[in-house]
Coordinates of C-alpha atoms and ligand atoms in Angstrom, one line a residue:
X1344 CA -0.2 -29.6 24.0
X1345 CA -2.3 -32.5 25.4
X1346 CA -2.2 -36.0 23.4
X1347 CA -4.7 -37.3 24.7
X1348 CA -7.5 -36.3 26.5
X1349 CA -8.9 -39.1 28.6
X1350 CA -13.1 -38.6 29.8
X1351 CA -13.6 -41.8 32.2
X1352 CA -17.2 -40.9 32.5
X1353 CA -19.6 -43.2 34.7
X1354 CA -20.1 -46.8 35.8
X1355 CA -17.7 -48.8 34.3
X1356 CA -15.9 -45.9 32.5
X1357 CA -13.5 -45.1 35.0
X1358 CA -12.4 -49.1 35.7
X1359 CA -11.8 -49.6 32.0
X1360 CA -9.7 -46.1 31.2
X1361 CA -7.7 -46.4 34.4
X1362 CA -6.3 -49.8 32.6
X1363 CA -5.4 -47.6 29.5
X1364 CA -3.2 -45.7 31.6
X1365 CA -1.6 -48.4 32.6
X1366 CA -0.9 -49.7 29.6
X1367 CA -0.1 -45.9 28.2
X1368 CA 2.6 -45.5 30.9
X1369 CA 4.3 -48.4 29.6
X1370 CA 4.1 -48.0 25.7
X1371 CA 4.0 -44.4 25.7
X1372 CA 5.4 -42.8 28.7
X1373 CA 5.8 -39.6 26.9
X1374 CA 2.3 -39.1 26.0
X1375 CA 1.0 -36.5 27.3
X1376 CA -2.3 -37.0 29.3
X1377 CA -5.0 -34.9 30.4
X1378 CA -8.3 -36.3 32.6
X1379 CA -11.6 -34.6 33.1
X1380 CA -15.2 -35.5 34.4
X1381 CA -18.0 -35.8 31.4
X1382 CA -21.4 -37.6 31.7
X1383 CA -22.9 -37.9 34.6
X1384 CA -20.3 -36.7 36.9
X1385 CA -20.1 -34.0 35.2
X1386 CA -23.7 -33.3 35.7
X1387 CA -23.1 -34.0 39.5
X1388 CA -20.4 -31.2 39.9
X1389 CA -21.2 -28.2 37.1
X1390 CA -25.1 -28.9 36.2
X1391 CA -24.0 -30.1 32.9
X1392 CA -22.8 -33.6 31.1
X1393 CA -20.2 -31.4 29.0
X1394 CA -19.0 -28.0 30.1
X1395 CA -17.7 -25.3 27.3
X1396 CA -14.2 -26.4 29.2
X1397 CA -14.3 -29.4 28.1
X1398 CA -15.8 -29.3 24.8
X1399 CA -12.7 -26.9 24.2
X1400 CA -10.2 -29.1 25.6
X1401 CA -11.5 -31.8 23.5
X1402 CA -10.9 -29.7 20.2
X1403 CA -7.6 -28.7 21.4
X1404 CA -6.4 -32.3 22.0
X1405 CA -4.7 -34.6 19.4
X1406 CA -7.4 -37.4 20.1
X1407 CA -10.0 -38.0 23.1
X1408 CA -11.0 -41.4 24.6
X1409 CA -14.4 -41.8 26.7
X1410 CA -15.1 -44.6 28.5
X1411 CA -18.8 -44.8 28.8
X1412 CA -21.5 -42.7 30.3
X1413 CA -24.9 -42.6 32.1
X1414 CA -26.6 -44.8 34.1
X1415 CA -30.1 -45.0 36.4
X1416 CA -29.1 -42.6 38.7
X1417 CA -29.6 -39.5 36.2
X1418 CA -32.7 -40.9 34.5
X1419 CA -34.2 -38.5 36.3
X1420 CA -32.1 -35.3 35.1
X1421 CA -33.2 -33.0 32.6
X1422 CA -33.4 -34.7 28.9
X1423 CA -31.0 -32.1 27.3
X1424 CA -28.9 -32.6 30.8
X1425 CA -28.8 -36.6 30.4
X1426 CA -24.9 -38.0 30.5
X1427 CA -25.9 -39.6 26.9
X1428 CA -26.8 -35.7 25.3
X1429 CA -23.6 -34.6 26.9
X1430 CA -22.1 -37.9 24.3
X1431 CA -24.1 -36.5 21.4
X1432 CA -22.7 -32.6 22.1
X1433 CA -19.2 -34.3 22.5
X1434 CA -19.7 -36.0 19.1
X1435 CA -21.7 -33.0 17.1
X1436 CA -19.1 -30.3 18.4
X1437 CA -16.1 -32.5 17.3
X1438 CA -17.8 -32.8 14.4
X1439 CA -16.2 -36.8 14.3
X1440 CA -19.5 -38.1 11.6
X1441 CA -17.6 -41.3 10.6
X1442 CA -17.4 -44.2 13.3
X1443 CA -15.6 -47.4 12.7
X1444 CA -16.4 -49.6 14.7
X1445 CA -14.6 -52.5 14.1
X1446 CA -15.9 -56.1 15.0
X1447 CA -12.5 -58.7 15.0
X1448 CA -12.4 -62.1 16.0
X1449 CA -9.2 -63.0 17.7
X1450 CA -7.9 -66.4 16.6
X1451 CA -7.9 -67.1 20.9
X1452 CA -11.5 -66.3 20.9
X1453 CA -13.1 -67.9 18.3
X1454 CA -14.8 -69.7 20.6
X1455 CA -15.8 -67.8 23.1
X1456 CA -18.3 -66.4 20.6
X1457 CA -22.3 -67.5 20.9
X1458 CA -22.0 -68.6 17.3
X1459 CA -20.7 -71.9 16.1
X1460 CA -16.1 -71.3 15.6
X1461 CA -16.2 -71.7 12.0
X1462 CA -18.5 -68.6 10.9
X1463 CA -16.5 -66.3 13.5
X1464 CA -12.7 -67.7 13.3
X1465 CA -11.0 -65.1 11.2
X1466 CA -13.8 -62.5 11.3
X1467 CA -12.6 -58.7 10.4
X1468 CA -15.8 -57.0 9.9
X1469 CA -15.4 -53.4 10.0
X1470 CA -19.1 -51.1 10.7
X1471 CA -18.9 -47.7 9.7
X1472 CA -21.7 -45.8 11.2
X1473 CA -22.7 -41.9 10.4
X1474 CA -22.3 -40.4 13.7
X1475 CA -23.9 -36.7 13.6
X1476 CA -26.9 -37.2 11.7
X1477 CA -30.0 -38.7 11.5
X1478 CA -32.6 -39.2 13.8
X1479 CA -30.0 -38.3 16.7
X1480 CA -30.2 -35.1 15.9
X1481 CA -32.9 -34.4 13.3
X1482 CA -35.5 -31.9 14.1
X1483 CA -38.1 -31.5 15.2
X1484 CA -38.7 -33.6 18.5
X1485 CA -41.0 -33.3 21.1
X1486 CA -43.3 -35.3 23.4
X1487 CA -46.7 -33.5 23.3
X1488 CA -50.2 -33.6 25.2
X1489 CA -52.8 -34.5 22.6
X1490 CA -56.0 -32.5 23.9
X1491 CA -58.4 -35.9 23.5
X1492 CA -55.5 -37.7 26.0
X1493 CA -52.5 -39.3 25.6
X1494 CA -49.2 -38.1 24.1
X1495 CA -47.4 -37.6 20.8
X1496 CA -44.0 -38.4 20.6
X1497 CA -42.0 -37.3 17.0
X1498 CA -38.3 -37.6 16.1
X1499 CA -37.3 -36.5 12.8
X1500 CA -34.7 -38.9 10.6
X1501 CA -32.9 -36.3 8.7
X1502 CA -30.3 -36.8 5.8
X1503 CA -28.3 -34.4 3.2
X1504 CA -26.7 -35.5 -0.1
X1505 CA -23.4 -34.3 1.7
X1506 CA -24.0 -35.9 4.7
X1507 CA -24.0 -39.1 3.4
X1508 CA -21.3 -39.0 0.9
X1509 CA -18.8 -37.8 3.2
X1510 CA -19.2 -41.2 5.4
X1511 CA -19.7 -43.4 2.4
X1512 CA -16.6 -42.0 1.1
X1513 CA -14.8 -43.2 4.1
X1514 CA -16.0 -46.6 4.0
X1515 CA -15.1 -46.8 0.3
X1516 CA -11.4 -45.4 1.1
X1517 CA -11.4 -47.9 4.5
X1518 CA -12.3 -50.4 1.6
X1519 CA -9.9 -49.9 -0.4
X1520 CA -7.0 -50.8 1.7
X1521 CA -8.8 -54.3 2.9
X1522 CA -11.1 -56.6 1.1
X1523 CA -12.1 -53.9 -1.6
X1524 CA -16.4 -54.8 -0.4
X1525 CA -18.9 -52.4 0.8
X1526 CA -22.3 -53.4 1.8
X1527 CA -24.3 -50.0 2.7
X1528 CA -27.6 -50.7 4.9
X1529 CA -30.7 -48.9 4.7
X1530 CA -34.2 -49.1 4.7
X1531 CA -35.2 -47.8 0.8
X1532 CA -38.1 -49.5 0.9
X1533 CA -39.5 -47.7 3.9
X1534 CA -37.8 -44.7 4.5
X1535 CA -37.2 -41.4 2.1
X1536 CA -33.3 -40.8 3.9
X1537 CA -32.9 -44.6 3.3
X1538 CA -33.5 -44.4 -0.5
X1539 CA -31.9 -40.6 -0.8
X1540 CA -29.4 -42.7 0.9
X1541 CA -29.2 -45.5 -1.4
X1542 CA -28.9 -43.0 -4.4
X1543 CA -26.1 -41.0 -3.2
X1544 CA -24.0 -44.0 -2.4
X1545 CA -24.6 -45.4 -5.6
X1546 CA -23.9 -42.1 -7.5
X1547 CA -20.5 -41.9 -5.5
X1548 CA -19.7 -45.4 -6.4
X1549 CA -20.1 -44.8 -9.7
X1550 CA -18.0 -41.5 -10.0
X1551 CA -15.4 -42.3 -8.2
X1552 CA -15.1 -45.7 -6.4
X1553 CA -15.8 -48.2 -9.3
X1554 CA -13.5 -50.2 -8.8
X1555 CA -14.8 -51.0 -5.5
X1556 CA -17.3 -53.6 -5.2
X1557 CA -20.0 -52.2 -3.5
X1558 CA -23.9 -53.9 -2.6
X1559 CA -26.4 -52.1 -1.2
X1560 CA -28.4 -54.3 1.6
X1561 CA -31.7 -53.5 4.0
X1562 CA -31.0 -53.1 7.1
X1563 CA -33.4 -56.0 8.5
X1564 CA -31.7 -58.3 6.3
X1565 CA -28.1 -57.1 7.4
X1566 CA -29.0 -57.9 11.1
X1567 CA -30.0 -61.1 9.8
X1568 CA -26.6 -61.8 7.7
X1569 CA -24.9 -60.7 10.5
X1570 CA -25.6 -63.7 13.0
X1571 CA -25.9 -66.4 10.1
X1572 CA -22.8 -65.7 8.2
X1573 CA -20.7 -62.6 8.9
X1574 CA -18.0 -63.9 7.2
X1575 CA -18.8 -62.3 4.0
X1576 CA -18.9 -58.7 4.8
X1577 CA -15.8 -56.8 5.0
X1578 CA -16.8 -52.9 5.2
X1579 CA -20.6 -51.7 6.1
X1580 CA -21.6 -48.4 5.9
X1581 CA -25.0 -47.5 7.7
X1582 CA -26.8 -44.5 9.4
X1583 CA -26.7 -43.4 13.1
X1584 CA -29.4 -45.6 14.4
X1585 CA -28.8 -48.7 12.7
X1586 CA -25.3 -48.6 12.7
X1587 CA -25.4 -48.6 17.0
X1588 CA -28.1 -51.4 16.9
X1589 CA -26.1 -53.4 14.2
X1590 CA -22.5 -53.2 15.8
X1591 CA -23.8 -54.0 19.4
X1592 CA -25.1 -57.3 17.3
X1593 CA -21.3 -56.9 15.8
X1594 CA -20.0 -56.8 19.5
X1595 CA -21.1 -60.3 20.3
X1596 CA -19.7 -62.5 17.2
X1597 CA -16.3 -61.7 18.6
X1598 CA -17.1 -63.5 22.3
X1599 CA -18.4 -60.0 24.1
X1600 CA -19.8 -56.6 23.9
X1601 CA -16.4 -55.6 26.3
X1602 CA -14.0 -56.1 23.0
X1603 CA -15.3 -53.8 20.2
X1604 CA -13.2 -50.3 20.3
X1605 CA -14.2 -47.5 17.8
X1606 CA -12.6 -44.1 16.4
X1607 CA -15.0 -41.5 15.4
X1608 CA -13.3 -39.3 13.3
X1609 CA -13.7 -36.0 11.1
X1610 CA -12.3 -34.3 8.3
X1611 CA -8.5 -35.1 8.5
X1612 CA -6.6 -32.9 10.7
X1613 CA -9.0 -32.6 13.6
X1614 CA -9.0 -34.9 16.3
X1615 CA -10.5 -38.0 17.1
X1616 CA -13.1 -39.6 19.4
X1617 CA -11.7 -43.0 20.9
X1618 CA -14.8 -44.3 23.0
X1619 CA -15.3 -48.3 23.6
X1620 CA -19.1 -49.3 22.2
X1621 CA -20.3 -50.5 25.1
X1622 CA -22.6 -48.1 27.5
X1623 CA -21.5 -47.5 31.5
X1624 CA -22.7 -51.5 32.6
X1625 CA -24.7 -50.5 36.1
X1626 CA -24.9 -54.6 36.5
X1627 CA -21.4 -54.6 36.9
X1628 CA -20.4 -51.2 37.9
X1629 CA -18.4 -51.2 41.1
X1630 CA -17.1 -54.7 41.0
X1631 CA -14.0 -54.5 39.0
X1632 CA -14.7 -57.2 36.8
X1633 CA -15.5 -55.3 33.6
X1634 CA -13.8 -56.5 30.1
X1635 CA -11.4 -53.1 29.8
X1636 CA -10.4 -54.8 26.4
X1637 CA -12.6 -52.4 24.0
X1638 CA -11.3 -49.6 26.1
X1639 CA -7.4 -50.8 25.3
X1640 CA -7.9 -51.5 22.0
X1641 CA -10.0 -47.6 21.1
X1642 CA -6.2 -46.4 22.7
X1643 CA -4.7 -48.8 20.3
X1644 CA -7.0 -46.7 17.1
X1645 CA -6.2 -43.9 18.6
X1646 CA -2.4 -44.6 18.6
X1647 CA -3.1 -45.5 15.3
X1648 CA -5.5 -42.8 13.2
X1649 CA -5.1 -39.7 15.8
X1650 CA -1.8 -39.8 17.6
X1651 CA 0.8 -41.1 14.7
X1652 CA 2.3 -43.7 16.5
X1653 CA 1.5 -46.9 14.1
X1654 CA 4.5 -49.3 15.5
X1655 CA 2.9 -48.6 19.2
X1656 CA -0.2 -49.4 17.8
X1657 CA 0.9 -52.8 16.3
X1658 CA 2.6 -53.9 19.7
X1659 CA -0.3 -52.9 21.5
X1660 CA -2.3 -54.8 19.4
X1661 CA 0.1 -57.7 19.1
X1662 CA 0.1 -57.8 23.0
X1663 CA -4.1 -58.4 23.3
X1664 CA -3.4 -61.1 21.2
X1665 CA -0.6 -62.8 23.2
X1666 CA -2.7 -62.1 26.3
X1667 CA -5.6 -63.8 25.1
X1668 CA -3.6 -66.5 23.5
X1669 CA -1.8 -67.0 27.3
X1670 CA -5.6 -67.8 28.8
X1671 CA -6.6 -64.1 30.1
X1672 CA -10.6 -63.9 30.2
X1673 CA -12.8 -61.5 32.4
X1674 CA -16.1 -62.9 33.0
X1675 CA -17.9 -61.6 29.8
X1676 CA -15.6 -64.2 28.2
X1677 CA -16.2 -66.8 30.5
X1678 CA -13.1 -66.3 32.6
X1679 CA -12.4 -65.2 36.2
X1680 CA -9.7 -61.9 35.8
X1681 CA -10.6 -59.1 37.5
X1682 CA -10.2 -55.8 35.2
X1683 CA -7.9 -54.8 36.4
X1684 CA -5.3 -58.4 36.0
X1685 CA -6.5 -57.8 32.3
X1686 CA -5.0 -55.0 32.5
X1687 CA -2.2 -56.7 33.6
X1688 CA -1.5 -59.3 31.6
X1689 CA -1.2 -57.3 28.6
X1690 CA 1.3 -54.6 30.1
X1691 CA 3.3 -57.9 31.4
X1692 CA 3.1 -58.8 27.6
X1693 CA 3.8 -55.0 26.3
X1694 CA 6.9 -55.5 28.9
X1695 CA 8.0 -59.4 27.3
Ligands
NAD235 P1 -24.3 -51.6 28.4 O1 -23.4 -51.6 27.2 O2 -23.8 -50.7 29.5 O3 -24.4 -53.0 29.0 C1 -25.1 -54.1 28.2 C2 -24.6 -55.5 28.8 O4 -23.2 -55.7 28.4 C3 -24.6 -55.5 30.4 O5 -25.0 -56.8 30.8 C4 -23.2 -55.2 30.7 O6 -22.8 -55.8 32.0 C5 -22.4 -55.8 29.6 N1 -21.1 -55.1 29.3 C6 -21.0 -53.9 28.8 N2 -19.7 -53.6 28.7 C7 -19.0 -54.6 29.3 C8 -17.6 -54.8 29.5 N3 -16.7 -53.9 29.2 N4 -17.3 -55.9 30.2 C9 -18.2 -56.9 30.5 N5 -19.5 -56.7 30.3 C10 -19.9 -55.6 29.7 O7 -25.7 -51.1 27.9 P2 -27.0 -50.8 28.7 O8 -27.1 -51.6 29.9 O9 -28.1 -50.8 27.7 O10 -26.8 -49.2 29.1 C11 -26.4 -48.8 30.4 C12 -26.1 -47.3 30.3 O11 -25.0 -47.0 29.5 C13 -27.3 -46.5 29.8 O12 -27.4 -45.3 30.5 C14 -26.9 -46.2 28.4 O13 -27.5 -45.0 27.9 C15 -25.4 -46.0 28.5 N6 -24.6 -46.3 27.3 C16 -23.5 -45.5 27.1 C17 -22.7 -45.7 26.0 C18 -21.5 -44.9 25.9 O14 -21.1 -44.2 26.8 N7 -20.9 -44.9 24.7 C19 -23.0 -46.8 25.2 C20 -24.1 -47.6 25.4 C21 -24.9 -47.3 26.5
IPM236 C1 -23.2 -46.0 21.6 C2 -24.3 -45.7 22.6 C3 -24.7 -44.2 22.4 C4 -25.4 -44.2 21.0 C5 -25.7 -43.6 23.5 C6 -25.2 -43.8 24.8 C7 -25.9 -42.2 23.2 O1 -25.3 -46.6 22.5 O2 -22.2 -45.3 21.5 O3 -23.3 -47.0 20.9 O4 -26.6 -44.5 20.9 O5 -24.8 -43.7 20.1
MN237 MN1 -24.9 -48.3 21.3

């Protein structure tokens, strides 16, 4: 049975998994590993971003990392073709609707960050964003010719009771076992999902996770807490859309977009979606000088949540830290390592 089933994907997907496997043949030899195209290669060579092969495989694994897909050479392919609706299929037919997508300052790179070392040293914010729902998938959507001139474009923003207390539920749990806070974003004020939303949560809270203190924010005013003091959040739980616009945000307090990892994950027993939070990077494609960090560390959640090895997990982790402590930096950190030296230093650390 495959372990782990590894979809390099486009751009800067294949430069940042091939350092996983490094670093897999090192701490985990006996994993077993299986490769296959997804995203826009995949379009290239079977018409199609995800083929029923692969979906399959992907169910059949223990857990699945993805480096990143798309890029400006398939903006031209079919919409329902794209490399990115091949990443919504992946994430819909896994069924993986909770992503944590956690945003940690390492002590080495407190200031490496764009904000000032006192509100990021220590930061361990963790962003837990609904993943297969929402205006990602709600229906209907269309582009339409209006018959005066000009087009109508309409995406839906779609939301069930059970849909959102199934993720709230696993920020609560995730809560539970850290700082015992959850802030959950939405956009009541505006939006009918966002105060459905803010009802459920509340409800759940109130049956079941009392004991956990829990404050409900907007959305606009998260972003906003999020660059002046992100200190005082421990677990956020937020929808599709703001959740990927409010982790990217995330990214940065902890010195680059390259570092944040994230585990989607399902109802327990089914495997896991590893995938770093960055996109494919065409700036940098190509030049071997992408951070491959967020890639290592969504191996070292996957290690963790999806493949039952905790004490790998740990030393991976514990070897990023001792690599970034000993001076490694790619350029997104201000440094000069190539990817693939990153690589490097931490297997020379995994081997110390
Ligand atoms: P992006 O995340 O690819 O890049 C944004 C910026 O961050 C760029 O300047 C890039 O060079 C930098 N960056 C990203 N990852 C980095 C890394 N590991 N090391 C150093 N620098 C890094 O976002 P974009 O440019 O808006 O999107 C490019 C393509 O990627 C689009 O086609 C988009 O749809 C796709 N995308 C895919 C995923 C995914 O596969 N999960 C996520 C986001 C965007
Ligand atoms: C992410 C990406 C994806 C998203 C795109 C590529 C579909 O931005 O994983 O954050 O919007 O979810
Ligand atoms: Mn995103």
């Amino acid at each position: 049975m495959t372990d782990l089933l590894l979809l390099p994907g486009d751009g800067i997907g294949p430069e940042v998994t091939a350092e996983v496997r490094k670093v897999a043949a090192v701490l985990t030899p006996d994993l077993v590993i299986e490769e296959r195209l997804f995203g826009g290669c995949s379009f290239d060579a079977h018409g199609t971003p995800l083929t029923d092969d692969t979906l399959a495989a992907a169910k059949a694994a223990k857990a699945v990392l993805m480096g990143a897909v798309g890029g400006p050479q398939w903006a031209g392919a079919p919409r329902d073709r794209r490399p990115e609706a091949g990443l919504l299929g992946l994430r819909a037919g896994m069924k993986v609707f909770a992503n944590l997508r956690p945003a940690l300052c390492f002590q080495p790179l407190a200031d490496a960050s764009s904000l000032k070392r006192e509100l990021v040293e220590g930061l361990d914010l963790m962003i837990v964003r609904e993943l297969t729902g929402g205006v990602y998938f709600g229906q209907p959507r269309f582009i339409e010719d209006l018959p005066g001139g000009g087009r109508r474009a309409v995406d839906t923003q779609v939301y069930t009771t059970a849909e959102i207390e199934r993720v709230s539920r696993v920020a609560f749990e995730l809560a539970r076992g850290r700082r015992n806070k959850v802030h959950s974003a939405e956009k009541s004020n505006v939006m009918e999902t966002g105060l459905l939303w803010r009802e459920v949560v509340t409800d759940l809270h109130r049956r079941e996770y009392a004991d956990v203190e829990l404050e409900h924010i907007l959305a606009d005013n998260a972003a906003m807490q999020i660059v002046k003091s992100p200190k005082q959040f421990d677990v956020m739980v937020t929808d599709n859309l703001f959740g990927d616009i409010l982790s990217d945000a995330a990214a940065q307090l902890t010195g680059s977009l390259g570092m944040l990892p994230s585990a989607a994950l399902g109802v327990p027993g089914t495997p896991g979606l590893y995938e770093p939070i960055h996109g494919s990077a065409p700036d940098i494609a190509g030049k071997g000088i992408a951070n491959p960090l967020a890639a290592i560390l969504s191996f070292e959640m996957a290690l963790r949540w999806s493949l039952d090895r905790p004490e790998a997990a740990g030393r991976l982790f514990a070897a990023v830290n001792r690599a970034l402590e000993a001076g490694a930096r790619t350029p997104d950190l201000k440094g000069a390592l190539t990817t693939a030296q990153m690589g490097d230093a931490v297997v020379s650390q995994l081997r110390s």
